[in-house]
XYZ file of N, CA and C in Angstrom:
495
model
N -18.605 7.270 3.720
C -18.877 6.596 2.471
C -17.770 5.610 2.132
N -17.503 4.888 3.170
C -16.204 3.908 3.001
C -16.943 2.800 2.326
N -16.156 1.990 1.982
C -17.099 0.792 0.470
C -18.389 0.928 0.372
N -18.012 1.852 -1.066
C -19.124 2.133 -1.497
C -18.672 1.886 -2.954
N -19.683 1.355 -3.749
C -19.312 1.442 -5.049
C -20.861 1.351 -5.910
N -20.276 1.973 -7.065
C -21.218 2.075 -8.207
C -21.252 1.489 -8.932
N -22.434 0.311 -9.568
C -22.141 -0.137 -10.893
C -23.416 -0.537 -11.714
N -23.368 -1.262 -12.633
C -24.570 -1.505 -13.591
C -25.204 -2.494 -12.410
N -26.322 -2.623 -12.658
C -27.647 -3.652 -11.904
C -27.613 -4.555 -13.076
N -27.684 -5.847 -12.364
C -28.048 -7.396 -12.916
C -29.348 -7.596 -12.122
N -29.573 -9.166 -12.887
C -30.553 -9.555 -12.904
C -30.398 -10.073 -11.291
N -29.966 -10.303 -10.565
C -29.855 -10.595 -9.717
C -30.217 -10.098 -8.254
N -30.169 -8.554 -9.109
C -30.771 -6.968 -8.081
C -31.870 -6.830 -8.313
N -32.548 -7.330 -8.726
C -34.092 -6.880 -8.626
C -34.602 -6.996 -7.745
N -34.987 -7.719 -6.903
C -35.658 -8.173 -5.381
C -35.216 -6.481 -4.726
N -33.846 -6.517 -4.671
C -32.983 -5.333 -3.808
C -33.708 -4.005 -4.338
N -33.614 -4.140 -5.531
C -34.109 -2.781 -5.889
C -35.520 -2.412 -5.624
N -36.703 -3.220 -5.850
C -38.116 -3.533 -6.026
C -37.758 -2.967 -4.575
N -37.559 -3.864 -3.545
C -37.265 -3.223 -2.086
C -37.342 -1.974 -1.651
N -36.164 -1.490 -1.989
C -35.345 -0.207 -2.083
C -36.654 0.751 -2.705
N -37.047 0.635 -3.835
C -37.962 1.501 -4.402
C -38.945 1.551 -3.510
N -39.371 0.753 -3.044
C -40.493 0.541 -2.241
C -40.497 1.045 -0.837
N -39.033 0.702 -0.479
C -38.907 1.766 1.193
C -38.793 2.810 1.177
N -38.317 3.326 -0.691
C -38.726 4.774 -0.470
C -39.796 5.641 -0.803
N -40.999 5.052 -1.287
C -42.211 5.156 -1.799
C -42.642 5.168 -0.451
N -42.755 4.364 0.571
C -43.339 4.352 2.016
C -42.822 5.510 2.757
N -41.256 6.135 2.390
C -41.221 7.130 3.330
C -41.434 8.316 2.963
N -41.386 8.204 1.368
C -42.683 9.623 0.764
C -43.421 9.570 0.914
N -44.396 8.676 1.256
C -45.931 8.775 1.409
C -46.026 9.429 3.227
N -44.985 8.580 3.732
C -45.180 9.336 5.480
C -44.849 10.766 5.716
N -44.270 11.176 4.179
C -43.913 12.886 4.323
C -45.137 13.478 3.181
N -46.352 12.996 2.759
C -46.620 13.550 2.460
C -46.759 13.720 0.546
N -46.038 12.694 0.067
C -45.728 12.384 -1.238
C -46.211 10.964 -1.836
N -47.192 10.946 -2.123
C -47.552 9.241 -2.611
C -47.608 9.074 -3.752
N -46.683 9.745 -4.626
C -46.540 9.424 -6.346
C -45.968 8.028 -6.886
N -45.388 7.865 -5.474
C -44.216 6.651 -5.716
C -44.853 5.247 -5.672
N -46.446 5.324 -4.742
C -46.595 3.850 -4.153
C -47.053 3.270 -5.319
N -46.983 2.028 -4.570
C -47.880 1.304 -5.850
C -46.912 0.836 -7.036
N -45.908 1.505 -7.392
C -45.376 1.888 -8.515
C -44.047 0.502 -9.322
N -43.622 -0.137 -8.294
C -42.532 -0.779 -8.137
C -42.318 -1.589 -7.727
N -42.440 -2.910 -8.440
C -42.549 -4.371 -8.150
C -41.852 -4.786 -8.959
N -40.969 -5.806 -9.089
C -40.328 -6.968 -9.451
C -40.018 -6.968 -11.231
N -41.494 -6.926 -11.856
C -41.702 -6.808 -13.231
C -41.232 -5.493 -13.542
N -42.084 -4.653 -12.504
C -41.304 -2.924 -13.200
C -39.567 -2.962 -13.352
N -38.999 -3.398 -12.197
C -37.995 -3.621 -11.862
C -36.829 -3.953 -13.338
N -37.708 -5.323 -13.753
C -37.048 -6.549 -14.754
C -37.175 -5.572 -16.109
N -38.248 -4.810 -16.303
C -38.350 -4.520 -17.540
C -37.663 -2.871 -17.580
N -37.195 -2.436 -16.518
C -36.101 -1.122 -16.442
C -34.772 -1.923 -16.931
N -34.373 -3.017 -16.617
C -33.005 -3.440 -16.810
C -33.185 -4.016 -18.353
N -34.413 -4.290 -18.896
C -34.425 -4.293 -20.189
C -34.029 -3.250 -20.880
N -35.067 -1.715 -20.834
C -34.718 -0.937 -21.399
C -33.874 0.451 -21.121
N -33.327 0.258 -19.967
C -32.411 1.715 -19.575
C -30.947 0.996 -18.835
N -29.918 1.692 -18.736
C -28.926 1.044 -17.485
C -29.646 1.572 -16.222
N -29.770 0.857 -15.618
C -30.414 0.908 -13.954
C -28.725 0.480 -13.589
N -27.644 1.514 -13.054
C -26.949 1.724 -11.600
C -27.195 1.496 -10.051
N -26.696 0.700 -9.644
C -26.755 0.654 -8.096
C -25.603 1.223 -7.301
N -26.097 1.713 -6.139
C -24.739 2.019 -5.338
C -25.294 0.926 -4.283
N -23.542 0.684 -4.011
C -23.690 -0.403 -2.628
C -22.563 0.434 -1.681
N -23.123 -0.172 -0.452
C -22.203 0.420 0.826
C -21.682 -1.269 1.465
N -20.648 -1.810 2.039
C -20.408 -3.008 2.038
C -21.325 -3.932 1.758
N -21.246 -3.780 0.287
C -22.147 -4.982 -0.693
C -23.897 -5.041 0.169
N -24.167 -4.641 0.044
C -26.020 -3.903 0.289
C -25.919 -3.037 -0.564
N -27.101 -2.670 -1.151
C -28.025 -1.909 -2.286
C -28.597 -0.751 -1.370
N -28.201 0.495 -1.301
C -28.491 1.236 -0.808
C -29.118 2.684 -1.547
N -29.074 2.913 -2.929
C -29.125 3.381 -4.180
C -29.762 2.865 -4.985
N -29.808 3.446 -6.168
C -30.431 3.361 -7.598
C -30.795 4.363 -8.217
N -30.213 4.183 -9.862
C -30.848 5.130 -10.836
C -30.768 4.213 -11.878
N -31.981 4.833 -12.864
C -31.911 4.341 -14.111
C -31.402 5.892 -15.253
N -30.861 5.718 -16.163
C -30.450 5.961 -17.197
C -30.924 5.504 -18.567
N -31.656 6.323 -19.335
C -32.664 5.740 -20.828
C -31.979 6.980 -21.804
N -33.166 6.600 -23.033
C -33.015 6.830 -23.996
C -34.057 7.658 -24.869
N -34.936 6.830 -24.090
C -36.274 7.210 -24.180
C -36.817 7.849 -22.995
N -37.735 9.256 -23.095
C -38.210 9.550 -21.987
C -39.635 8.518 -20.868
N -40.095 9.281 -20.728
C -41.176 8.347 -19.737
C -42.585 8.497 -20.536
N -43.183 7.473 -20.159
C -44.608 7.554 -21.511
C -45.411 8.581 -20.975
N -45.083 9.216 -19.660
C -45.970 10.459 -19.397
C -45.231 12.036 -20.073
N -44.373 11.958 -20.926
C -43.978 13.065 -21.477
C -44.432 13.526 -22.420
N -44.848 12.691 -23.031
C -45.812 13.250 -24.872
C -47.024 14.017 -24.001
N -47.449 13.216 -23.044
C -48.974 14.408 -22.692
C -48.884 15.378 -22.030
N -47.478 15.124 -21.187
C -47.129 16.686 -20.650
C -46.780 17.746 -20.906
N -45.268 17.283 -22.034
C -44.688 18.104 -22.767
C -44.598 17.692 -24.716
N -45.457 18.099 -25.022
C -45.695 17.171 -26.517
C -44.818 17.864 -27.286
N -44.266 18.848 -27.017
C -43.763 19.696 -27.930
C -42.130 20.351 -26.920
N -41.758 19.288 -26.702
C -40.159 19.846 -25.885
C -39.466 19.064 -26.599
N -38.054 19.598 -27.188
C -37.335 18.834 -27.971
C -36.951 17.409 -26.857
N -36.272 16.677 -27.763
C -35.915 16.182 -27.093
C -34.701 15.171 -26.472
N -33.934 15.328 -25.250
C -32.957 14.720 -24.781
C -31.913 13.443 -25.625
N -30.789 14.166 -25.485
C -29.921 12.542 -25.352
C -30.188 11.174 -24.426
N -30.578 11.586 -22.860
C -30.970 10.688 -22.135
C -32.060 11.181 -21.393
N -32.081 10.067 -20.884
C -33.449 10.536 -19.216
C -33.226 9.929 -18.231
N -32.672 10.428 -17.151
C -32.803 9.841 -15.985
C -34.371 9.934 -15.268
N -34.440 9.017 -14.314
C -35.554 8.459 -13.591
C -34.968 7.820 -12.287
N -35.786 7.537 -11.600
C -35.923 6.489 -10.317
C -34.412 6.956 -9.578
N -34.307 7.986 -9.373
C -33.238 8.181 -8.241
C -33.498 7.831 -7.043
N -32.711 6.802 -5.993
C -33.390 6.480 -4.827
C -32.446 6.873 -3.811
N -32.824 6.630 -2.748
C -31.594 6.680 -2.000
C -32.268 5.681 -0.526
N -32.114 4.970 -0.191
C -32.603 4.099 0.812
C -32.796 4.986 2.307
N -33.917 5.275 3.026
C -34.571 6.366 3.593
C -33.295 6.405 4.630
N -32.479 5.675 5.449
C -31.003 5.085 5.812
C -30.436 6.397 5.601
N -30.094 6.437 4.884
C -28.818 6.799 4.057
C -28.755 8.094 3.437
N -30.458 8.708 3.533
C -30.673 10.031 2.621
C -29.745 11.241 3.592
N -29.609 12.169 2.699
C -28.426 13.549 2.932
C -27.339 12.930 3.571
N -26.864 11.714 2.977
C -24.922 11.314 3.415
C -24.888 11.514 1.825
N -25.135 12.220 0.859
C -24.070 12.309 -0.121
C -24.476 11.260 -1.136
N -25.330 10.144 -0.583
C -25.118 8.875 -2.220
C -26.196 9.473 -3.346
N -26.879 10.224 -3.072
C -27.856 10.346 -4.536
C -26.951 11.347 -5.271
N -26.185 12.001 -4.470
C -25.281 13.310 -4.828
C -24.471 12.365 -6.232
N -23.901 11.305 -5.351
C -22.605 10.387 -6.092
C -23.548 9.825 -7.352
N -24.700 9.393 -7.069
C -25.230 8.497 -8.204
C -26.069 9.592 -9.354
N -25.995 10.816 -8.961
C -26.538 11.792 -10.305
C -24.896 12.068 -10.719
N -23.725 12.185 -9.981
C -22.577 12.812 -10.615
C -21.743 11.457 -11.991
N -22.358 10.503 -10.988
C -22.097 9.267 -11.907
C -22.776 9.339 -13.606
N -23.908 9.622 -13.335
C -24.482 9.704 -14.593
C -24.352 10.684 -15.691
N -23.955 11.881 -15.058
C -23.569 12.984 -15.702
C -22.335 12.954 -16.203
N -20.965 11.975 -15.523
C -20.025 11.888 -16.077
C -20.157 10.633 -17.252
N -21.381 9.949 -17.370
C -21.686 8.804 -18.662
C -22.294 9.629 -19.511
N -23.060 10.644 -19.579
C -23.130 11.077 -20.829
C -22.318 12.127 -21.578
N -21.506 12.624 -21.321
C -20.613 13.353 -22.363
C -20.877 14.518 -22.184
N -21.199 14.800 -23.597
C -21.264 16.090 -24.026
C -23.133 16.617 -24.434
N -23.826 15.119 -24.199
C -24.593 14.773 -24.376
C -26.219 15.636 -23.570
N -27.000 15.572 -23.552
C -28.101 16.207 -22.857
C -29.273 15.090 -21.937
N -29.449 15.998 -20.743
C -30.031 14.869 -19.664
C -31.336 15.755 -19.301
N -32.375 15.199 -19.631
C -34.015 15.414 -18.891
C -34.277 14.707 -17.673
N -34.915 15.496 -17.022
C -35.694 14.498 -15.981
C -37.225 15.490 -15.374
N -38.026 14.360 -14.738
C -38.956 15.172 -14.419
C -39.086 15.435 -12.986
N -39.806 16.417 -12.054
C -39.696 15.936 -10.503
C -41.648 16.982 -10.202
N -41.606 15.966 -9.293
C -43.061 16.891 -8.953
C -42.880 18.047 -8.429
N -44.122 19.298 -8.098
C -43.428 20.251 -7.875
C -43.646 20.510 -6.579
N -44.120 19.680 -5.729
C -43.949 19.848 -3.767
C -43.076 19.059 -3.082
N -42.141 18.843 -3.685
C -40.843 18.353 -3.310
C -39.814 19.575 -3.681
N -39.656 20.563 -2.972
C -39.075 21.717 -3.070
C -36.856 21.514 -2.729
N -37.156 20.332 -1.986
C -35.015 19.704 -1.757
C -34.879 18.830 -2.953
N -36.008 18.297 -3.488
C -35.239 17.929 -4.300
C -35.082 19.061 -5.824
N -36.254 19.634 -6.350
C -36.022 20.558 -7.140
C -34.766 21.365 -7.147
N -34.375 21.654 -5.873
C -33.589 22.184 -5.159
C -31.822 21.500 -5.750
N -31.698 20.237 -5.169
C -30.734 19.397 -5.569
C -30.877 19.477 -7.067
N -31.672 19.588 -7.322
C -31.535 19.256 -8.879
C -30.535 20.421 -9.865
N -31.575 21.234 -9.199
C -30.754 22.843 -9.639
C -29.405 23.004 -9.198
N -28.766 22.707 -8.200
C -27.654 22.548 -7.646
C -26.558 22.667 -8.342
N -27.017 21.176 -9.445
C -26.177 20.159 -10.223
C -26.268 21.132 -11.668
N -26.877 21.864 -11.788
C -26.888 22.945 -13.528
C -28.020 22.810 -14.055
N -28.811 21.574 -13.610
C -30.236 21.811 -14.479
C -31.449 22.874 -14.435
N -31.364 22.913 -15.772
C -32.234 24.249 -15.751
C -34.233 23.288 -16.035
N -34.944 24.622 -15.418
C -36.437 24.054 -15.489
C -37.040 24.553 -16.876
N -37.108 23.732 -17.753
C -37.636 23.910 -19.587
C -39.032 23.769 -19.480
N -39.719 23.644 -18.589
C -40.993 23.015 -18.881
C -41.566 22.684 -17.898
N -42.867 22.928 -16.923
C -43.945 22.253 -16.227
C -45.392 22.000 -16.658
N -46.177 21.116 -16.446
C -47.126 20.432 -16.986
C -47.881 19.634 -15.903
N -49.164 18.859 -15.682
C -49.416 17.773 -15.204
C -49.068 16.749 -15.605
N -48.476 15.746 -14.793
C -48.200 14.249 -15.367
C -48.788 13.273 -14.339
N -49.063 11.868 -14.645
C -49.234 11.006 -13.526
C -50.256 11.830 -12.251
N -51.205 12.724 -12.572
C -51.498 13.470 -11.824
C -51.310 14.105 -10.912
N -49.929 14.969 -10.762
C -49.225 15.826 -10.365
C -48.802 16.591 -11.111
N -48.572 17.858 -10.049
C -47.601 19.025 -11.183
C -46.699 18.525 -11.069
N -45.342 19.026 -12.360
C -44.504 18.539 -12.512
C -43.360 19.096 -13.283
N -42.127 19.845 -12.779
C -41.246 20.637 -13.709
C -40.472 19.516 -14.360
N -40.413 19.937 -15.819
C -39.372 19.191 -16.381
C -37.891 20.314 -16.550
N -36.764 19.397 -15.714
C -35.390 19.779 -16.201
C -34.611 19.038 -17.250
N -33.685 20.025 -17.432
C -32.425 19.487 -18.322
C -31.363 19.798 -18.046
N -30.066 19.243 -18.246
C -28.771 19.174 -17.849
C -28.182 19.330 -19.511
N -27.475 20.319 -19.499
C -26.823 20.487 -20.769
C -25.851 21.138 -20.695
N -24.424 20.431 -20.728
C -22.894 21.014 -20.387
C -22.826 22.760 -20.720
N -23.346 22.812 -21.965
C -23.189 24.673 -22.060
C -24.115 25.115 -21.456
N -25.205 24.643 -20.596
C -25.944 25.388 -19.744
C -25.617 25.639 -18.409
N -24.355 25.119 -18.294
C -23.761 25.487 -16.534
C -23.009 26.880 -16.301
């Protein structure tokens, strides 16, 4: 993980990211996971950097990463979970460029985010036949508050909450 760095996404990363999202939507779908396709183009892209910090990690200046960081959860949460309190933040769109997956960068880009919110509380959602990542998730302290259908999948919702580790 020699130059590697983390930082906010500009307008300038979108192409990279739209990409990135997209090579990894193709290599979930070849394992078996197609929640992702379809999902992530240019506009989706532009209007995440409107409303959340979208983070990139780069490995000698290439985009190899991404997360977004909000405020607001995802518009599929009122029908899933209508009645879960709710979060300081929400992470979403963790990527990791199909390259690069289990060297450690999604590891770096959830520890990143967890050290930006404080003291603060973190939701996220994950489907539930993706069993490494549920897995990773739990790893990190989040506990599972909630499963539901969303986007037509099952789907546990976690949370990250400093006195819950």
């Amino acid at each position: 993980m020699v130059n590697t760095q983390i930082q906010l996404a500009c307008w300038k990363d979108v192409p990279a990211i739209a990409s990135l999202l997209n090579e990894c939507a193709h290599h979930m779908h070849l394992n078996g996971m197609s929640h992702w396709l379809d999902l992530y183009d240019e506009e989706f892209v532009r209007q995440n950097l409107l409303q959340k910090s979208v983070y990139i990690i780069k490995q000698d200046s290439k985009i190899i990463g991404c997360v977004a960081l909000g405020l607001n959860p995802a518009d599929h949460y009122a029908d899933c979970w209508p009645d879960i309190p709710a979060a300081d933040f929400y992470l979403t769109q963790l990527a990791v460029h199909p390259d690069h997956q289990q060297a450690g960068y999604g590891r770096l880009l959830l520890q990143y985010c967890l050290g930006l919110i404080g003291d603060g509380t973190m939701q996220l959602d994950a489907v539930s036949h993706y069993p490494e990542l549920l897995d990773f998730y739990r790893k990190f302290g989040f506990k599972q508050i909630a499963e539901g259908i969303g986007l037509g999948d099952h789907r546990y919702l976690f949370e990250f909450a400093h006195s819950s580790q």
